[in-house]
Short mmCIF file of C-alpha atoms in Angstrom, two decimals:
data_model
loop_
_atom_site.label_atom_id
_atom_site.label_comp_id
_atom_site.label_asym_id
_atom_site.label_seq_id
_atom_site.Cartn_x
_atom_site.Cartn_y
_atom_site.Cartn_z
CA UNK L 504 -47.80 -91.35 -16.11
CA UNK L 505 -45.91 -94.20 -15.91
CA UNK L 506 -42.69 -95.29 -14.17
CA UNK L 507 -40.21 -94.98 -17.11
CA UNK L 508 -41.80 -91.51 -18.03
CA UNK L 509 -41.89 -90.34 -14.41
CA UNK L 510 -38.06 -91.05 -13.58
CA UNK L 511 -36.81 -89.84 -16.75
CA UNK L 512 -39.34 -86.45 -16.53
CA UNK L 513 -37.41 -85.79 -13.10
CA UNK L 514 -34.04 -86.00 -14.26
CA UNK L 515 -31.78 -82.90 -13.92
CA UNK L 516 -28.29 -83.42 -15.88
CA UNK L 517 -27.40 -79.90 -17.55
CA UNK L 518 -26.02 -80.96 -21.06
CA UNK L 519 -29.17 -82.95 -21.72
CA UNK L 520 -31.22 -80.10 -20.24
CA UNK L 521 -29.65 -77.86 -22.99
CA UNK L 522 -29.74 -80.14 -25.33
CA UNK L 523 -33.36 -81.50 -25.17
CA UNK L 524 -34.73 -77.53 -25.15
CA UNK L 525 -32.16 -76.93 -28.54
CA UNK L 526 -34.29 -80.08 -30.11
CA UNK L 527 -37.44 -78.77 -28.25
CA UNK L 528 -36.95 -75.61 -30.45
CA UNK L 529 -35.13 -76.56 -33.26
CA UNK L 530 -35.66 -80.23 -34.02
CA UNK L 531 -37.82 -80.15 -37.32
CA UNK L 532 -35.43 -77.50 -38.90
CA UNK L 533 -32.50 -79.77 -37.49
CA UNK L 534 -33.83 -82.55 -39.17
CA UNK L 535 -34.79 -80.86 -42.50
CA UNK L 536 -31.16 -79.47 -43.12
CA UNK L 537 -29.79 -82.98 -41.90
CA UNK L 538 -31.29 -84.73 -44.31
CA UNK L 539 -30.87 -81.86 -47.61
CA UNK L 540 -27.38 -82.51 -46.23
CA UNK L 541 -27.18 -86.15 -46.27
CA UNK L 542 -29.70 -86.87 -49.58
CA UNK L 543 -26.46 -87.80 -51.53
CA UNK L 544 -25.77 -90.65 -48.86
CA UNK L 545 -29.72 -91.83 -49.35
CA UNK L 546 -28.19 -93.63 -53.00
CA UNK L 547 -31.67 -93.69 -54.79
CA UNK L 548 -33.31 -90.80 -56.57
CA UNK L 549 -36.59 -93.13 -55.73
CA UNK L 550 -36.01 -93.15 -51.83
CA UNK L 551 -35.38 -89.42 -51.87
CA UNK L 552 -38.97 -89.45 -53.30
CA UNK L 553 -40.23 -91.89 -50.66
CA UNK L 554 -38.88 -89.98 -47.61
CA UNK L 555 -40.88 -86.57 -49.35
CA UNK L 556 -43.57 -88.37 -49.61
CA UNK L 557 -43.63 -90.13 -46.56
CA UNK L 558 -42.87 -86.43 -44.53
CA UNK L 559 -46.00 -85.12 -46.15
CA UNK L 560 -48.36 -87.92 -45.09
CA UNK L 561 -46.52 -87.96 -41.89
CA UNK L 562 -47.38 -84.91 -41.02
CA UNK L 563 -51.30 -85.46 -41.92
CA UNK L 564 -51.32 -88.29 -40.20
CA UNK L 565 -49.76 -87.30 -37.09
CA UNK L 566 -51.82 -83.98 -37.17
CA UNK L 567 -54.93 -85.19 -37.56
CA UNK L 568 -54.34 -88.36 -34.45
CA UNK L 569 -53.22 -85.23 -32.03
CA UNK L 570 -56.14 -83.32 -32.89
CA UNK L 571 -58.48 -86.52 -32.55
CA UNK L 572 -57.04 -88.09 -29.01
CA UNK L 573 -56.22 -84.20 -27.78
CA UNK L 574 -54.32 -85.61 -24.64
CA UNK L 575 -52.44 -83.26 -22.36
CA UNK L 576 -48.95 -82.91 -22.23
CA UNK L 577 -47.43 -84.42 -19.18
CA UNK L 578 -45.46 -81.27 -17.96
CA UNK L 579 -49.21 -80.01 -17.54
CA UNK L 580 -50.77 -82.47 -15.69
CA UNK L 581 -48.01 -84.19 -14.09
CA UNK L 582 -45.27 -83.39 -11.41
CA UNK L 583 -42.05 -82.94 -14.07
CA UNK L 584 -39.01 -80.88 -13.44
CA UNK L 585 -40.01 -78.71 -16.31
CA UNK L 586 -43.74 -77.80 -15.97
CA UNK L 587 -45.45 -76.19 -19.29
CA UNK L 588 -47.95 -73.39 -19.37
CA UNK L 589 -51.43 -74.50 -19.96
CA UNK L 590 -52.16 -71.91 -22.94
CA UNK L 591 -49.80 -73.25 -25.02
CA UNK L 592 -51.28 -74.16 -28.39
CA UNK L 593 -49.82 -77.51 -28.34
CA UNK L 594 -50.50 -78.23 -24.80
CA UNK L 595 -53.13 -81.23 -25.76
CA UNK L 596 -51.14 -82.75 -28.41
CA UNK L 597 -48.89 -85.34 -26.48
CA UNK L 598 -50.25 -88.16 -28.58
CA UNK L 599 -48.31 -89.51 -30.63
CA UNK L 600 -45.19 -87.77 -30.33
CA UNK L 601 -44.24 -85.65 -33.72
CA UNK L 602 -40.65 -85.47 -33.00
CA UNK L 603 -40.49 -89.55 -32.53
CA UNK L 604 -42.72 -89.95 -35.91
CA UNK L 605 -40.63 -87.86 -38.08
CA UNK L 606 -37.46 -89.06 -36.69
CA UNK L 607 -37.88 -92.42 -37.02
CA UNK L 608 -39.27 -92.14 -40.53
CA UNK L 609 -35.87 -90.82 -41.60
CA UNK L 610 -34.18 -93.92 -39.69
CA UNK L 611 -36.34 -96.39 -42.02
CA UNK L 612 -35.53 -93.69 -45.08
CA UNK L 613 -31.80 -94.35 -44.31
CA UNK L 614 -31.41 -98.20 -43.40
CA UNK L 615 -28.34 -99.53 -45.62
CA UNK L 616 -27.25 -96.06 -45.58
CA UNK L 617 -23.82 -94.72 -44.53
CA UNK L 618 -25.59 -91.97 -42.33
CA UNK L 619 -28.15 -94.98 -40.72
CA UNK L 620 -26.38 -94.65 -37.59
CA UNK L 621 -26.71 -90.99 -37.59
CA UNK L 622 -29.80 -90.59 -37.93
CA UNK L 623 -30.94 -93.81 -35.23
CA UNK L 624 -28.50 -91.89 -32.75
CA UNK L 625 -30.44 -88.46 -33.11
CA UNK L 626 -33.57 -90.11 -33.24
CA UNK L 627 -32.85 -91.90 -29.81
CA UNK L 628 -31.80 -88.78 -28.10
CA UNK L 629 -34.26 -86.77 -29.93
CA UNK L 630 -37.29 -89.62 -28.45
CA UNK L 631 -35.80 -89.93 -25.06
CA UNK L 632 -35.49 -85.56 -24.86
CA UNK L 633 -39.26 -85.43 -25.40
CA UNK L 634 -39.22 -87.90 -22.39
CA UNK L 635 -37.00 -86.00 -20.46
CA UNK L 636 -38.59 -82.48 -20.88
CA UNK L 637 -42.05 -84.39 -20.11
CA UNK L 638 -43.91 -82.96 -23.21
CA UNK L 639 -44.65 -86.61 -23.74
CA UNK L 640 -45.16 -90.15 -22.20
CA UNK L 641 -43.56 -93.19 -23.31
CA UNK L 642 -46.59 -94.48 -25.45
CA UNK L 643 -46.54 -91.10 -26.93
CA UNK L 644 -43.07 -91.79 -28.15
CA UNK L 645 -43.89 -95.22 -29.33
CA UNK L 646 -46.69 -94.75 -30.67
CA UNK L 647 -45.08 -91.94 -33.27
CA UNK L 648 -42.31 -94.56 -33.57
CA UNK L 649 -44.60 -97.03 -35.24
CA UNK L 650 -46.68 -94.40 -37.39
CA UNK L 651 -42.99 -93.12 -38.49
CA UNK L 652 -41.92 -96.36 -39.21
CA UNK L 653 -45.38 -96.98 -41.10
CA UNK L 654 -45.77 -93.84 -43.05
CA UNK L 655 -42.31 -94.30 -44.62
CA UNK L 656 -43.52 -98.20 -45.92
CA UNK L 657 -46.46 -96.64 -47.01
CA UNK L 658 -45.09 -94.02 -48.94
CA UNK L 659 -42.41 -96.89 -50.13
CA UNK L 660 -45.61 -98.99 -51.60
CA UNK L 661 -46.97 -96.26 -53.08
CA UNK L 662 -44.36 -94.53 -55.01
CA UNK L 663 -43.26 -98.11 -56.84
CA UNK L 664 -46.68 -98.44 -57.70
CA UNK L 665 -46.71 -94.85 -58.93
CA UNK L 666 -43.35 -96.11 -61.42
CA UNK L 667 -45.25 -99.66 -61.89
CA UNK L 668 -48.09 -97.68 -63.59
CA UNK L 669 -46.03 -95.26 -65.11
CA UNK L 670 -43.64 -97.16 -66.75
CA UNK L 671 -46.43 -99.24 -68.71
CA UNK L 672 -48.02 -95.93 -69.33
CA UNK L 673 -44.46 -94.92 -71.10
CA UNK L 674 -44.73 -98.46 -72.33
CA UNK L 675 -47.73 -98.30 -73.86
CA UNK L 676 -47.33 -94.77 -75.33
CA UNK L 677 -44.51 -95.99 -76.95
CA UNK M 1238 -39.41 -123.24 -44.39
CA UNK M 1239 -42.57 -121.05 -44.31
CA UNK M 1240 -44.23 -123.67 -41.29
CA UNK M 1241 -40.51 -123.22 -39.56
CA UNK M 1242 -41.24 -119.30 -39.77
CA UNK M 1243 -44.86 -119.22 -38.97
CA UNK M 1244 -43.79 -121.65 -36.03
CA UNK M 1245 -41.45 -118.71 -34.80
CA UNK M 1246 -44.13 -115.98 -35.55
CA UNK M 1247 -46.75 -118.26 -33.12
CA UNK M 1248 -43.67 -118.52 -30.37
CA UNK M 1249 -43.14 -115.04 -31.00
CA UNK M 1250 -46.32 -113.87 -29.74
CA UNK M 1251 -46.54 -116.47 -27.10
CA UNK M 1252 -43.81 -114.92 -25.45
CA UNK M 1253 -44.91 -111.52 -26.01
CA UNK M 1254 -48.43 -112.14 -24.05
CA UNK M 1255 -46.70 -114.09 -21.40
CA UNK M 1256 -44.33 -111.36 -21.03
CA UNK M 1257 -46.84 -108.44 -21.08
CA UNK M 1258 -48.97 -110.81 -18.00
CA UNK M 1259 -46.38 -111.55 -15.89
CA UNK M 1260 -45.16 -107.46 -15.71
CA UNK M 1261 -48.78 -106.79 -15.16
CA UNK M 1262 -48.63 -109.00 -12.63
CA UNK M 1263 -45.84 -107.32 -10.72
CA UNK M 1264 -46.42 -104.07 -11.85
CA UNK M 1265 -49.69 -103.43 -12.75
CA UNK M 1266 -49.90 -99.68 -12.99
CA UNK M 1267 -46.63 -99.90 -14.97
CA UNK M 1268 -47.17 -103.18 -16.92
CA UNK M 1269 -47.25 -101.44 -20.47
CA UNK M 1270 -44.21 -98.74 -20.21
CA UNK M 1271 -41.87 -101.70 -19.53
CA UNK M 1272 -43.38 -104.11 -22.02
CA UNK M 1273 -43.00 -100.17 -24.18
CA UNK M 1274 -39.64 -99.88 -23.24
CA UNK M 1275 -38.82 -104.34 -24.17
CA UNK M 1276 -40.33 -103.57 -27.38
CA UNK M 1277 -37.88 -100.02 -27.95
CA UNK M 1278 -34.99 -101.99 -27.24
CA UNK M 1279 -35.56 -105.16 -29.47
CA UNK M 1280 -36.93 -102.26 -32.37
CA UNK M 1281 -33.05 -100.81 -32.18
CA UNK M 1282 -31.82 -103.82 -32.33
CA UNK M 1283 -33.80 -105.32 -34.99
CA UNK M 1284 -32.78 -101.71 -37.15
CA UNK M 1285 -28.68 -102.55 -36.92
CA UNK M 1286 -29.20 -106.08 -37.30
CA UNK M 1287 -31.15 -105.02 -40.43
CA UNK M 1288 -28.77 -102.28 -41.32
CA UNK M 1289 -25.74 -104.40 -41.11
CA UNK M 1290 -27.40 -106.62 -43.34
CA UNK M 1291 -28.15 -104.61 -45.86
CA UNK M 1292 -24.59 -103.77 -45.56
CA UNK M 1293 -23.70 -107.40 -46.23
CA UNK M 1294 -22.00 -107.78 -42.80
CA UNK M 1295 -21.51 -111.22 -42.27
CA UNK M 1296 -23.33 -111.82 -38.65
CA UNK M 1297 -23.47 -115.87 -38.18
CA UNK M 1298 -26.25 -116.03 -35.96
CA UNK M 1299 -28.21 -113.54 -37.62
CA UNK M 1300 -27.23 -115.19 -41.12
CA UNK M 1301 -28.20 -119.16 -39.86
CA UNK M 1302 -31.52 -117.47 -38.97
CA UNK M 1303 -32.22 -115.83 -41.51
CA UNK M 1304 -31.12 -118.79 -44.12
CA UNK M 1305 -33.85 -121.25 -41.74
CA UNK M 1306 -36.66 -118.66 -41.27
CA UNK M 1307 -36.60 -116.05 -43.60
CA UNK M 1308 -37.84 -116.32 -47.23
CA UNK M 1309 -35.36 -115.24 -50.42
CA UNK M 1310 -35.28 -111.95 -52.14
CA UNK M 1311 -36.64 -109.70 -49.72
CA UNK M 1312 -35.13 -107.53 -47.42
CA UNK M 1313 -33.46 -108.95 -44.53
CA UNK M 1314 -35.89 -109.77 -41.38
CA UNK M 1315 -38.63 -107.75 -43.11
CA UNK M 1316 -41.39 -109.58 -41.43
CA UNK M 1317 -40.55 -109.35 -37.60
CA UNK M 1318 -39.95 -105.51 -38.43
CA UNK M 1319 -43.63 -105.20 -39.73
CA UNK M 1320 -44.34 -107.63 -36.37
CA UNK M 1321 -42.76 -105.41 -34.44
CA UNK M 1322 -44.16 -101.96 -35.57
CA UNK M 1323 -47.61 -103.91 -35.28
CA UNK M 1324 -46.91 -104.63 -31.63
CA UNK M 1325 -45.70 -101.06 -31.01
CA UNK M 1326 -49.22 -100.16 -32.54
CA UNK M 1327 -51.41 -102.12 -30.27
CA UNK M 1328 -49.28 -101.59 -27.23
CA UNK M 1329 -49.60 -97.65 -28.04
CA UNK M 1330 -52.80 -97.67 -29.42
CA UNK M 1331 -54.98 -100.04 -27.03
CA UNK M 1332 -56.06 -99.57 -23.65
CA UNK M 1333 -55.00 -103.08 -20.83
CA UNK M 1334 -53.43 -106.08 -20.84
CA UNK M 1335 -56.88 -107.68 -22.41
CA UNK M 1336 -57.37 -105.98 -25.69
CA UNK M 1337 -52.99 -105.48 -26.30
CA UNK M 1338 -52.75 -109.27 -25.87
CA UNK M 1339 -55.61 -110.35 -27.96
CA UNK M 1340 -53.98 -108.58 -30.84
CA UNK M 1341 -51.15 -110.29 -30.26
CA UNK M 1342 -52.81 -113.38 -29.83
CA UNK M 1343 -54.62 -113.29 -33.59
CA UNK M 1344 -51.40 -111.77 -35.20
CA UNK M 1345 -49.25 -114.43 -33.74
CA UNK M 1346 -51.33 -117.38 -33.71
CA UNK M 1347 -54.49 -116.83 -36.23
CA UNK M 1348 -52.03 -115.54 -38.60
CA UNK M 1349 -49.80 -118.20 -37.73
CA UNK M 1350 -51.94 -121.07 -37.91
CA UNK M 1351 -54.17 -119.91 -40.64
CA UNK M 1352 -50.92 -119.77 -42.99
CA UNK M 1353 -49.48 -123.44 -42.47
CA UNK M 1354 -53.18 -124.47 -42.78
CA UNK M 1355 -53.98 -122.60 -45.93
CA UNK M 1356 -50.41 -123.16 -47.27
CA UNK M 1357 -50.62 -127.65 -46.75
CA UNK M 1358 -54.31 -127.97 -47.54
CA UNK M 1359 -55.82 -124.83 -49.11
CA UNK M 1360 -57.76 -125.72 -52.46
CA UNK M 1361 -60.28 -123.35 -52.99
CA UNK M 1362 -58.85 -119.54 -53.78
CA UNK M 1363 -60.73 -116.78 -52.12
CA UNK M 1364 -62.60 -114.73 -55.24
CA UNK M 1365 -60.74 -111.57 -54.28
CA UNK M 1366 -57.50 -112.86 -53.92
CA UNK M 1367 -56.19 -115.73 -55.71
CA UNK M 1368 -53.38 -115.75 -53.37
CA UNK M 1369 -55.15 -116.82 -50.49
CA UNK M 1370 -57.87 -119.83 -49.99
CA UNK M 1371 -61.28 -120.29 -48.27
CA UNK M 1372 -59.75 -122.95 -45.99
CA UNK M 1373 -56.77 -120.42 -44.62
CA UNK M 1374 -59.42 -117.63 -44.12
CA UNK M 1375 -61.60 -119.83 -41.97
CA UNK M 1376 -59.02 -121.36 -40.58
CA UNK M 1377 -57.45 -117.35 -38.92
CA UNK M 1378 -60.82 -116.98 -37.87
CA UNK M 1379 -61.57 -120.06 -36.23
CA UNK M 1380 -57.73 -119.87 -34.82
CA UNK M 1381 -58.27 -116.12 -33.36
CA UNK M 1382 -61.51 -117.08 -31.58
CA UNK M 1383 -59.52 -118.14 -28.26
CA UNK M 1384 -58.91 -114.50 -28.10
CA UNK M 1385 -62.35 -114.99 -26.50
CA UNK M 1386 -60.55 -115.37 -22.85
CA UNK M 1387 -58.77 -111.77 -22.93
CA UNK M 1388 -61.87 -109.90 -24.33
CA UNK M 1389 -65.06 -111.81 -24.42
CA UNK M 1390 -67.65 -111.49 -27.26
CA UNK M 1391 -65.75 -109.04 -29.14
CA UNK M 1392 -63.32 -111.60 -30.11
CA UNK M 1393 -66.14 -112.55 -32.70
CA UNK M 1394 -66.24 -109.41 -34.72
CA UNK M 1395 -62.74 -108.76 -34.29
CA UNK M 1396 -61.37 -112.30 -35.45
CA UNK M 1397 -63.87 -111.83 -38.26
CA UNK M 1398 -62.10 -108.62 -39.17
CA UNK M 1399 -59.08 -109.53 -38.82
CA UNK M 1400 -59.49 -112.46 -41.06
CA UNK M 1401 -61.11 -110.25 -43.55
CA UNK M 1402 -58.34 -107.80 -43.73
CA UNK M 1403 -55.50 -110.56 -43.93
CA UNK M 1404 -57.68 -112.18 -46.92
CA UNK M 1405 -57.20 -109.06 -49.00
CA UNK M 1406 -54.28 -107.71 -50.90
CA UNK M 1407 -53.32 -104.83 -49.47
CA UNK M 1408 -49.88 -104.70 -50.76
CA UNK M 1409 -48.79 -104.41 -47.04
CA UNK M 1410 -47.50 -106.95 -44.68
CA UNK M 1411 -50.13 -108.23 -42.51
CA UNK M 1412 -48.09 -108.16 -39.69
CA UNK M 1413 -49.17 -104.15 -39.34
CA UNK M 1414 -52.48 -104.69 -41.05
CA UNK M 1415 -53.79 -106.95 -38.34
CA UNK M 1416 -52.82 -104.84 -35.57
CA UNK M 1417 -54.05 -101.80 -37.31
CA UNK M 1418 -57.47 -103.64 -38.14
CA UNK M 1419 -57.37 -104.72 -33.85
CA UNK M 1420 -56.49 -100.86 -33.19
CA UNK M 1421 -59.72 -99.45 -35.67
CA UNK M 1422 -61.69 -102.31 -34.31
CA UNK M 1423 -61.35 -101.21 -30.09
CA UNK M 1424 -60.95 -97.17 -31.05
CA UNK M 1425 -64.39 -97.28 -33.31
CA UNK M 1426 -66.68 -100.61 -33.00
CA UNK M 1427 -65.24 -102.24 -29.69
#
């Protein structure tokens, strides 16, 4: 564990204690009503599709890296202020870091957005909580920042060329 | 314009490798959560620069450098994000100082090269992408080879793989294909 991991793993500073534990819980849900709030800010029908589509292959893709690499957690192996129990289901999933992949997909879903800065703010605290609880390292959290980040352009690529074939389907049918 | 940006995209990655030795000089057992934790902080930048942007906010350094380096029509510093997310992916993804800064070194520099080669005196079009020529190919491969001094004879295959992967039309930038072709390459082969 590194330096950056291991001081932020042994702070104690109530609010964010309570805080990171609410995301710990509640993050994805947090996130899911967030953004059926905030699809009218999003502007295009098309990047409403994109961020579906990129959550979906997110979610594969993440899945199957944590089940591949099947590192342990900090909080088990490490001294954190917040030790985890070793049965936990998800105890050797640290890499990458979920909660950093899907919420830095929505800050690439929302850039030019109104709600951009919403969404970078609660994906910083919601990347540096993960940090702070010690369910993950650093390079746990940036690697799912870069898959996030990825996934979305992926999903960007492949939904305008799922319209690019389309529409000369409809073009051609016509 | 495009040798101006592939000029910055070489310096770029110089600075990155230099960067990532000298903390692993000081800190050695540490080197890669503060090059990590460089790389966060320039990423959140780089996303309200390119917010603001998108926003039309006049910013005048951002705009100069974007009217010198960047190319028309396409979203607003589009490139360095892909660069970026590709570092974040070898940092993340690769084990040492050796095989992070070898990717860098054939993202930053093959790619860099091989472009204002193939761009002043490519002639011959590759078969399975017009868009890119024979002498540009060779030329990222010949270019990456120095990546020999970070990780030995594997700098063969992988500048060889690299320059395969950036020869094809992959419909994504190949700042992240690179890096993801130097990540498969030391997971599976290396």
């Amino acid at each position: 564990m590194g330096v950056i991991t291991s001081f932020i793993s042994q702070l104690a500073i109530p609010f964010i204690t309570e805080v990171s534990f609410l995301f710990q819980e509640q993050a994805y849900v947090m996130l899911a009503l967030l953004t059926l709030l905030t699809f009218p800010f999003f502007k295009l029908r098309k990047r409403i599709l994109i961020t579906v589509l990129g959550v979906l292959l997110l979610i594969a893709v993440v899945y199957a890296a944590k089940s591949y690499y099947a590192q342990p957690r900090p909080c088990l192996t490490q001294d954190v202020r917040y030790p985890c129990e070793a049965g936990e289901p998800t105890s050797y999933q640290s890499f990458p870091s979920g909660h950093a992949a899907v919420s830095f997909l929505l800050v690439a879903a929302t850039l030019g957005t109104p709600v951009f800065a919403l969404y970078l703010i609660l994906a910083f605290l919601i990347s540096f909580t993960r940090l702070y609880l010690g369910v993950h390292t650093l390079n746990d959290v940036v690697a799912g920042i870069a898959i996030g980040i990825a996934v979305y352009a992926l999903a960007e690529i492949i939904v305008n060329r799922f319209i690019e074939v389309w529409k000369k389907w409809k073009l051609g049918a016509s | 314009m495009e040798t101006r940006r592939q000029l910055v995209h070489i310096f770029v990655g110089i600075l990155m490798i230099a960067f990532a030795l000298l903390v692993y000089q000081s800190a050695p057992t540490s080197w890669k959560e503060i090059v990590e934790a460089a790389l966060i902080i320039f990423l959140l930048l780089g996303l309200v620069i390119i917010d603001l942007k998108l926003k039309r906010v006049k910013i005048t350094v951002v705009d100069w450098l974007l009217d010198v380096f960047e190319r028309p029509n396409i979203m607003p510093a589009h490139g360095a994000l892909w660069y970026w997310v590709g570092a974040m992916l070898l940092i993340s993804f690769t084990s040492g100082t050796r095989q992070f800064c070898s990717g860098i070194f054939i993202l930053s520099i093959g790619d860099g090269i091989s472009t204002i080669i193939g761009k002043r005196f490519g002639n011959h079009p590759l078969p399975h992408n017009k868009n890119k020529t024979w002498e540009g190919t060779a030329t990222f491969f010949l270019a990456s080879l120095p990546a020999y001094f970070f990780i030995g004879a594997a700098a063969f295959p992988l500048a060889l793989l690299c320059a395969l992967v950036e020869s094809m039309n992959l419909h994504i930038d190949d700042n992240f294909t690179i890096p993801l072709a130097c990540v498969l390459f030391f997971q599976f082969i290396a």
